[in-house]
């Protein structure tokens, strides 16, 4: 099985031995009867340590990311938390991309700062800025989110990984916005991939989950240990639903991005919109990098309204009016589901970043473009812009 689409459907999904059911059953048992003291059948003893449904998902996730070891968590933040504990100890230093998900920033800024982990933000597209942010010997991790949330800035995974490695630091890539269908960071030199599987991998806005994928066996050993020692594992039902969703990932991503490209073109041409952020636009500052690094440009589009120049808040007021005027695009947190969503980052996903260096201005709106018919989506945006 070499092709992505084939692996997404068949890895760790052999028909059930007992019945031939083409969808494997969900193993809900929390504990397994032991054949003798210390003899665990096929390695299973207790569901926090290992569960057959979760194992199947983990094998599929590793395969799709081009990695060797996958770990499935109860949320994206739980996956990130486990990465931090696996790699860092008090006194260590981290370089974060200067644009990232508010909850990731909060984890470093509010939670781990108190545990003695230091961090700096840097524009990872400026190699000198990255080098000067790294503290040789103390920096253990460089954290990349690309494309970034919400402004879809694209950061160079190969270059950042190469520089980090020169200083003995590891690189983590949050691959949530792309999914492994569009971007495979391990193949580009990154050490660790994290996901909020709540988003495109789950794809239907009905699962909360996270994942970590690595290829290095020493790192895998640390994750294997912390996975059960900390216990933030995904439930059997969420694991099963996520694995089910992987089967349609490729076709969903194809439609997400063809709809998103049409919407980006429509917004660029609309006089009511000041700026459009989409890596597929030739005008995007990292369009060329995105074309090399990604296998497509994804389903997220952000836009900015004019009016906040000169200290006025007209752009913010227009953004807030717009997100309440769409009908098909639902005003909601999250992204990556089959249905289209609209988000006002400054007051929603990035509200915890207010007053910090990663604060998002109020004139920006983020769209998670769903799989609905494109003419209905365009009509909705048009009526909301012009109402
Ligand atoms: C949502 C999100 C997270 C956090 O994941 P949860 O599943 O909500 O815990 C992390 N990174 C990015 C880019 C996200 O969009």
Coordinates of N, CA and C in Angstrom, one line a residue, residues 7-8 11-13 24 44 51-64 69-73 197 201-202 207-213 233-247:
X7 N -3.8 3.9 2.1 CA -3.4 3.6 3.5 C -4.4 4.2 4.4
X8 N -5.0 5.4 4.0 CA -6.0 6.0 4.9 C -7.2 5.1 5.1
X11 N -5.0 0.9 6.5 CA -4.0 0.6 7.5 C -4.7 0.2 8.8
X12 N -4.4 -0.9 9.4 CA -4.9 -1.3 10.7 C -6.5 -1.4 10.7
X13 N -7.0 -1.8 9.5 CA -8.5 -1.9 9.4 C -8.8 -3.2 8.7
X24 N -13.8 -2.7 11.8 CA -13.5 -3.4 13.0 C -14.3 -2.8 14.2
X44 N -2.1 -6.7 25.8 CA -3.1 -5.8 26.4 C -3.4 -6.2 27.9
X51 N -4.9 0.1 24.1 CA -6.3 -0.3 23.7 C -6.3 -0.6 22.2
X52 N -6.9 -1.7 21.8 CA -6.8 -2.1 20.4 C -7.4 -1.1 19.4
X53 N -8.4 -0.4 19.8 CA -9.0 0.6 18.9 C -8.1 1.8 18.8
X54 N -7.5 2.2 19.9 CA -6.6 3.3 19.9 C -5.3 2.9 19.1
X55 N -4.8 1.7 19.3 CA -3.6 1.2 18.6 C -3.8 1.3 17.1
X56 N -5.0 0.9 16.7 CA -5.2 0.9 15.2 C -5.1 2.3 14.7
X57 N -5.8 3.3 15.4 CA -5.7 4.7 14.9 C -4.3 5.2 14.9
X58 N -3.5 4.8 16.0 CA -2.1 5.3 16.1 C -1.3 4.8 14.9
X59 N -1.5 3.5 14.5 CA -0.7 3.0 13.4 C -1.1 3.7 12.1
X60 N -2.3 4.0 11.9 CA -2.8 4.8 10.7 C -2.2 6.2 10.7
X61 N -2.2 6.9 11.9 CA -1.7 8.2 11.9 C -0.2 8.3 11.6
X62 N 0.5 7.3 12.2 CA 2.0 7.2 11.9 C 2.2 7.0 10.4
X63 N 1.5 6.1 9.8 CA 1.7 5.9 8.4 C 1.4 7.1 7.5
X64 N 0.3 7.8 7.8 CA -0.1 8.9 7.0 C 0.9 10.1 7.1
X69 N 6.0 6.1 14.7 CA 5.2 5.9 16.0 C 4.1 7.0 16.1
X70 N 2.9 6.6 16.4 CA 1.8 7.5 16.6 C 1.2 7.4 18.0
X71 N 0.8 8.5 18.5 CA 0.1 8.5 19.9 C -1.1 9.3 19.8
X72 N -2.2 8.8 20.3 CA -3.5 9.5 20.2 C -3.9 10.0 21.6
X73 N -4.3 11.3 21.6 CA -4.6 11.9 22.9 C -6.1 12.4 23.0
X197 N -6.6 16.6 16.4 CA -7.4 15.8 15.5 C -8.9 16.2 15.5
X201 N -8.6 16.1 10.8 CA -8.5 14.6 10.9 C -9.9 14.0 11.3
X202 N -10.5 14.6 12.3 CA -11.8 14.2 12.8 C -12.8 14.6 11.7
X207 N -15.7 15.2 17.5 CA -14.7 14.5 18.2 C -13.7 15.6 18.8
X208 N -13.2 15.3 20.0 CA -12.1 16.1 20.6 C -10.9 15.2 20.6
X209 N -9.8 15.6 20.0 CA -8.7 14.7 20.1 C -7.4 15.3 19.7
X210 N -6.3 14.7 19.9 CA -5.0 15.2 19.6 C -4.1 14.0 19.2
X211 N -2.9 14.3 18.6 CA -2.0 13.3 18.2 C -0.6 13.8 18.2
X212 N 0.3 12.8 18.4 CA 1.8 13.1 18.2 C 2.3 12.0 17.3
X213 N 3.2 12.4 16.4 CA 3.8 11.3 15.5 C 5.3 11.7 15.5
X233 N -5.1 10.0 27.3 CA -5.3 9.2 26.0 C -6.7 9.4 25.5
X234 N -6.9 9.1 24.2 CA -8.2 9.3 23.6 C -9.1 8.1 23.9
X235 N -10.4 8.3 24.1 CA -11.3 7.2 24.4 C -11.4 6.2 23.2
X236 N -11.9 5.0 23.5 CA -12.1 4.1 22.4 C -13.0 4.6 21.3
X237 N -14.1 5.3 21.8 CA -15.1 5.8 20.8 C -14.5 6.9 19.9
X238 N -13.8 7.8 20.6 CA -13.2 8.9 19.8 C -12.1 8.4 18.9
X239 N -11.4 7.4 19.4 CA -10.4 6.8 18.5 C -11.0 6.2 17.3
X240 N -12.1 5.5 17.5 CA -12.8 4.8 16.4 C -13.3 5.8 15.4
X241 N -14.0 6.8 15.9 CA -14.5 7.8 15.0 C -13.4 8.5 14.2
X242 N -12.3 8.8 14.9 CA -11.2 9.5 14.2 C -10.7 8.6 13.1
X243 N -10.5 7.3 13.4 CA -10.0 6.4 12.4 C -11.0 6.3 11.2
X244 N -12.2 6.2 11.5 CA -13.3 6.2 10.5 C -13.1 7.5 9.6
X245 N -12.9 8.6 10.2 CA -12.8 9.9 9.5 C -11.6 9.9 8.5
X246 N -10.5 9.3 8.9 CA -9.3 9.3 8.1 C -9.5 8.8 6.7
X247 N -10.5 7.9 6.6 CA -10.8 7.2 5.3 C -11.2 8.2 4.2

